[in-house]
Amino acid sequence: MKTIIIHASQLVTCKGGVKYGKAMSDIGVIEDGAVVYDNGIIEFVGTTDEVLKKYSDIGSYEVINADGKVVMPGFVDSHTHFIFGGYRADEFSWRLKGDSYMSIMERGGGIASTMKATREASYAELYKEGVSRLDRMMTYGVTTVEGKSGYGLDCDTELRMLHVMRDLNKDHAIDIVPTFLGPHATPPEYKGRNMDFLKYNLEEVMPKVKEENLAEFADIFTEKNVFSIEESEYYLKGAKDLGFKLKVHADEMYDLGGAAMAARMGAHSADHLLMASDESIEALSKSNTIATLLPATAFSLGAEYARGRKMIDMGAAVAIASDYNPGSCHTCSIPLIIAISCIYMHLSIEEVITALTINGAAAVGRTDSIGSIEEGKKADIIILEKPSIHFLPYCTAMNIVETVIKDGIVVRG
Ligand code: NIG
Ligand code: FE
């Protein structure tokens, strides 16, 4: 059945594909806007007047009156690690007392501790937790989420994580874009043998992932004392040859030049970028690589924020995502990251909206189907309980998403 949403005080379209630099402010707002969709696909976008003229038989359609409300594209959370076993609340409490993320990791906590818990977790346990985490994300208006493996660090567990995401993608309303993150850390059995571990991933694990089509992207944690630039280049080249699109965890704790390397390798995105140098920012802004910022991670670690303002001013395409994971950032709160991005990274509300919609879609290679309200795209739409986008950061860290429509179906609200 056709659905018509009418009288949106602001219909935010975000139309026109991925946006670089200044263009991130162009979010295509239509006042008294309307949108028509049929069978989960958007058919027409315009003012309420235009729609009512074109669709004279409106009586036979489902009508949603969005008077006094913002209608906008569903959020794309383009960087998460939402499948994992166990929690690390103790580590968080140690960090509150002054311990650092890297020192906990070097003592065998951090990713290695989640690795143990995830290896021990059954498919059913991971699946069940996955459902409740996706349910929570949906309340914030997320309609597509990227999810990474990377807590197994062995073939069986990595495949189990990816199988869980494959099945959740079928069973849950939210779309999941799967990423292989075998080199998230070096597991104990490969201690001191990073290159052997990368070879193992490329030769034994990733061909299996490809065979079952379990991941679209390959990612690596390029970081001091984790994987070097040279190791990362070797892995990313191998991953590209196997047919994976690329992502990189870059310049999170130290500036290794990871962002520039990601741009050089033609990665879809370079993520984190807290410590990215001027040269790296310049390299990103001259490339098509999306600069994906994860401000809730910096917030949770008490670290400095990435220089998002400078990146946009230099002409880069910025996306913003949650990085939801059991360690560095245990929150998937979109309202929180909107607030931080506006208040501390000095992005405008329009830029933040672009970063969470069409540029998020670009970071997961899906600008043709999601990220904007445009004819031919999926009807992944959210309705806010307030009349203007200005309420997004103003309702600081409070959720104002009232209705979530996924593939044309109201899944919340
Ligand atoms: O993106 N930095 C590396 N990976 C994750 C954290 C993983 C963890 O702490 O479990 C991140 O922050
Ligand atoms: Fe991450």
Coordinates of N, CA, C and O in Angstrom, one line a residue, residues 160-239:
R160 N 31.8 -17.2 13.1 CA 30.6 -17.2 13.9 C 30.0 -15.8 14.0 O 28.9 -15.6 13.9
M161 N 30.9 -14.8 14.3 CA 30.4 -13.5 14.4 C 29.8 -13.0 13.1 O 28.7 -12.4 13.1
L162 N 30.4 -13.4 12.0 CA 29.9 -12.9 10.7 C 28.6 -13.7 10.4 O 27.7 -13.1 9.8
H163 N 28.5 -15.0 10.8 CA 27.2 -15.7 10.6 C 26.1 -15.0 11.4 O 25.0 -14.9 10.9
V164 N 26.4 -14.6 12.6 CA 25.4 -14.0 13.4 C 24.9 -12.7 12.7 O 23.7 -12.4 12.6
M165 N 25.9 -11.9 12.2 CA 25.4 -10.7 11.5 C 24.7 -11.0 10.2 O 23.7 -10.3 9.9
R166 N 25.1 -12.0 9.5 CA 24.3 -12.4 8.3 C 22.9 -12.7 8.7 O 21.9 -12.2 8.0
D167 N 22.7 -13.5 9.8 CA 21.3 -13.9 10.1 C 20.5 -12.7 10.7 O 19.3 -12.6 10.5
L168 N 21.2 -11.9 11.5 CA 20.5 -10.7 12.1 C 20.0 -9.8 10.9 O 19.0 -9.2 11.0
N169 N 20.8 -9.7 9.9 CA 20.5 -8.8 8.8 C 19.2 -9.3 8.1 O 18.3 -8.5 7.7
K170 N 19.0 -10.7 8.1 CA 17.7 -11.2 7.5 C 16.6 -11.0 8.5 O 15.5 -10.7 8.1
D171 N 16.9 -11.2 9.8 CA 15.8 -11.3 10.8 C 15.4 -10.0 11.4 O 14.2 -9.9 11.9
H172 N 16.3 -9.1 11.5 CA 16.0 -7.8 12.1 C 15.7 -6.7 11.1 O 16.3 -6.7 10.0
A173 N 14.9 -5.7 11.5 CA 14.6 -4.6 10.5 C 15.8 -3.9 10.1 O 15.9 -3.5 8.9
I174 N 16.7 -3.6 11.0 CA 17.9 -2.8 10.6 C 18.8 -3.6 9.6 O 19.0 -4.8 9.8
D175 N 19.2 -2.9 8.6 CA 20.2 -3.5 7.6 C 21.6 -3.5 8.2 O 22.0 -2.5 8.9
I176 N 22.3 -4.5 8.0 CA 23.7 -4.7 8.6 C 24.7 -4.8 7.4 O 24.5 -5.6 6.5
V177 N 25.7 -3.9 7.5 CA 26.8 -4.0 6.5 C 28.0 -4.7 7.2 O 28.5 -4.1 8.2
P178 N 28.3 -5.9 6.8 CA 29.4 -6.6 7.6 C 30.8 -6.3 7.1 O 31.1 -6.2 6.0
T179 N 31.7 -6.2 8.1 CA 33.1 -5.9 7.9 C 33.9 -7.0 8.6 O 33.7 -7.3 9.8
F180 N 34.9 -7.5 7.9 CA 35.9 -8.4 8.5 C 37.0 -7.6 9.1 O 37.7 -6.8 8.5
L181 N 37.2 -7.8 10.4 CA 38.3 -7.1 11.2 C 39.2 -8.1 11.9 O 39.4 -8.1 13.1
G182 N 39.6 -9.1 11.1 CA 40.5 -10.1 11.7 C 41.7 -9.5 12.4 O 42.0 -9.8 13.6
P183 N 42.4 -8.5 11.8 CA 43.6 -7.9 12.4 C 43.1 -6.7 13.3 O 43.5 -5.6 13.1
H184 N 42.4 -7.1 14.4 CA 42.0 -6.1 15.4 C 43.0 -6.1 16.5 O 43.2 -5.1 17.1
A185 N 43.7 -7.2 16.7 CA 44.8 -7.3 17.6 C 45.5 -8.7 17.3 O 44.9 -9.5 16.5
T186 N 46.7 -8.9 17.8 CA 47.3 -10.2 17.5 C 47.0 -11.1 18.6 O 47.2 -10.8 19.8
P187 N 46.4 -12.3 18.4 CA 46.0 -13.2 19.4 C 47.2 -13.8 20.1 O 48.3 -13.9 19.4
P188 N 47.1 -14.4 21.3 CA 48.3 -14.9 22.0 C 49.0 -16.0 21.2 O 50.3 -16.0 21.2
E189 N 48.3 -16.8 20.4 CA 49.0 -17.8 19.6 C 49.9 -17.3 18.5 O 50.7 -18.0 18.0
Y190 N 49.8 -16.0 18.2 CA 50.6 -15.4 17.2 C 51.5 -14.3 17.8 O 52.0 -13.5 17.1
K191 N 51.6 -14.2 19.1 CA 52.3 -13.1 19.8 C 53.7 -13.0 19.1 O 54.5 -13.9 18.9
G192 N 54.0 -11.7 18.8 CA 55.3 -11.4 18.2 C 55.4 -11.8 16.7 O 56.5 -11.8 16.1
R193 N 54.4 -12.4 16.1 CA 54.4 -12.8 14.7 C 53.3 -12.2 13.9 O 52.5 -12.9 13.3
N194 N 53.3 -10.9 13.9 CA 52.2 -10.1 13.2 C 52.1 -10.5 11.8 O 50.9 -10.7 11.3
M195 N 53.2 -10.6 11.1 CA 53.1 -10.9 9.6 C 52.5 -12.3 9.4 O 51.7 -12.5 8.5
D196 N 52.9 -13.3 10.3 CA 52.3 -14.6 10.1 C 50.8 -14.6 10.4 O 50.0 -15.3 9.7
F197 N 50.4 -13.8 11.3 CA 48.9 -13.7 11.6 C 48.2 -13.0 10.5 O 47.1 -13.5 10.1
L198 N 48.8 -12.0 9.9 CA 48.1 -11.4 8.7 C 48.0 -12.4 7.5 O 47.0 -12.4 6.9
K199 N 49.1 -13.1 7.3 CA 49.1 -14.2 6.3 C 48.0 -15.2 6.5 O 47.3 -15.6 5.6
Y200 N 47.9 -15.6 7.8 CA 46.8 -16.5 8.2 C 45.5 -16.0 7.8 O 44.6 -16.7 7.3
N201 N 45.2 -14.7 8.1 CA 44.0 -14.1 7.8 C 43.7 -14.1 6.3 O 42.7 -14.5 5.8
L202 N 44.8 -13.7 5.6 CA 44.6 -13.5 4.1 C 44.5 -14.9 3.4 O 43.7 -15.0 2.4
E203 N 45.2 -15.9 3.9 CA 45.2 -17.1 3.2 C 44.2 -18.1 3.7 O 43.7 -19.0 2.9
E204 N 43.9 -18.1 5.0 CA 43.0 -19.1 5.5 C 41.6 -18.6 5.9 O 40.6 -19.3 5.6
V205 N 41.6 -17.5 6.5 CA 40.2 -17.0 7.0 C 39.5 -16.3 5.9 O 38.3 -16.6 5.6
M206 N 40.1 -15.3 5.3 CA 39.4 -14.4 4.3 C 38.8 -15.1 3.1 O 37.7 -14.8 2.6
P207 N 39.5 -16.1 2.5 CA 38.9 -16.8 1.4 C 37.6 -17.5 1.8 O 36.7 -17.5 1.0
K208 N 37.5 -18.0 3.1 CA 36.3 -18.6 3.6 C 35.2 -17.5 3.7 O 34.0 -17.7 3.4
V209 N 35.6 -16.4 4.2 CA 34.6 -15.2 4.3 C 34.1 -14.9 2.9 O 32.9 -14.7 2.8
K210 N 35.0 -14.8 2.0 CA 34.6 -14.5 0.6 C 33.6 -15.5 0.0 O 32.6 -15.2 -0.6
E211 N 34.1 -16.8 0.2 CA 33.3 -17.9 -0.3 C 31.8 -17.8 0.1 O 30.9 -18.1 -0.7
E212 N 31.6 -17.5 1.3 CA 30.2 -17.4 1.8 C 29.7 -16.0 1.7 O 28.6 -15.7 2.2
N213 N 30.4 -15.1 1.2 CA 30.0 -13.7 1.0 C 29.6 -13.1 2.4 O 28.5 -12.5 2.4
L214 N 30.4 -13.2 3.4 CA 30.0 -12.8 4.7 C 30.5 -11.4 5.1 O 30.1 -10.9 6.1
A215 N 31.3 -10.8 4.3 CA 31.7 -9.4 4.6 C 32.0 -8.6 3.3 O 32.6 -9.2 2.4
E216 N 31.6 -7.4 3.3 CA 31.9 -6.5 2.2 C 33.2 -5.8 2.3 O 33.9 -5.5 1.4
F217 N 33.5 -5.5 3.6 CA 34.7 -4.6 3.9 C 35.8 -5.4 4.7 O 35.4 -6.4 5.4
A218 N 37.0 -5.0 4.5 CA 38.1 -5.5 5.4 C 38.7 -4.3 6.1 O 38.9 -3.3 5.5
D219 N 38.9 -4.5 7.4 CA 39.4 -3.4 8.2 C 40.6 -3.9 9.0 O 40.8 -5.1 9.2
I220 N 41.4 -2.9 9.5 CA 42.6 -3.3 10.4 C 42.8 -2.2 11.4 O 42.5 -1.0 11.1
F221 N 43.3 -2.5 12.6 CA 43.6 -1.5 13.6 C 45.1 -1.1 13.4 O 46.0 -1.8 13.9
T222 N 45.3 0.0 12.7 CA 46.6 0.5 12.4 C 47.0 1.4 13.6 O 46.4 2.5 13.7
E223 N 47.9 1.0 14.4 CA 48.2 1.7 15.7 C 49.5 1.3 16.2 O 49.9 0.1 16.0
K224 N 50.2 2.2 16.9 CA 51.4 1.8 17.5 C 51.2 0.6 18.5 O 50.2 0.6 19.2
N225 N 52.1 -0.3 18.4 CA 52.0 -1.6 19.2 C 50.8 -2.5 18.8 O 50.5 -3.4 19.6
V226 N 50.2 -2.2 17.7 CA 49.1 -3.1 17.2 C 49.6 -3.5 15.8 O 50.3 -4.5 15.7
F227 N 49.2 -2.8 14.7 CA 49.7 -3.1 13.4 C 50.3 -1.9 12.8 O 49.7 -0.8 12.8
S228 N 51.5 -2.0 12.3 CA 52.3 -0.9 11.7 C 51.7 -0.5 10.3 O 50.9 -1.3 9.8
I229 N 52.2 0.6 9.8 CA 51.8 1.0 8.5 C 52.2 0.0 7.4 O 51.4 -0.4 6.6
E230 N 53.4 -0.6 7.5 CA 53.9 -1.6 6.5 C 53.0 -2.8 6.6 O 52.6 -3.4 5.6
E231 N 52.7 -3.3 7.8 CA 51.9 -4.5 8.0 C 50.5 -4.2 7.5 O 49.9 -5.0 6.8
S232 N 50.0 -3.0 7.7 CA 48.6 -2.7 7.3 C 48.6 -2.6 5.8 O 47.6 -3.1 5.2
E233 N 49.6 -2.0 5.1 CA 49.6 -2.0 3.7 C 49.6 -3.4 3.1 O 48.9 -3.6 2.1
Y234 N 50.4 -4.2 3.7 CA 50.5 -5.6 3.2 C 49.1 -6.3 3.3 O 48.6 -6.9 2.3
Y235 N 48.4 -6.1 4.4 CA 47.1 -6.7 4.6 C 46.1 -6.1 3.7 O 45.3 -6.8 3.0
L236 N 46.1 -4.8 3.6 CA 45.0 -4.1 2.8 C 45.2 -4.4 1.3 O 44.2 -4.6 0.6
K237 N 46.4 -4.5 0.9 CA 46.6 -4.9 -0.5 C 46.1 -6.3 -0.8 O 45.4 -6.6 -1.8
G238 N 46.4 -7.2 0.1 CA 45.9 -8.6 0.0 C 44.4 -8.6 0.0 O 43.7 -9.4 -0.7
A239 N 43.8 -7.8 0.9 CA 42.3 -7.8 1.1 C 41.7 -7.3 -0.2 O 40.7 -7.8 -0.7

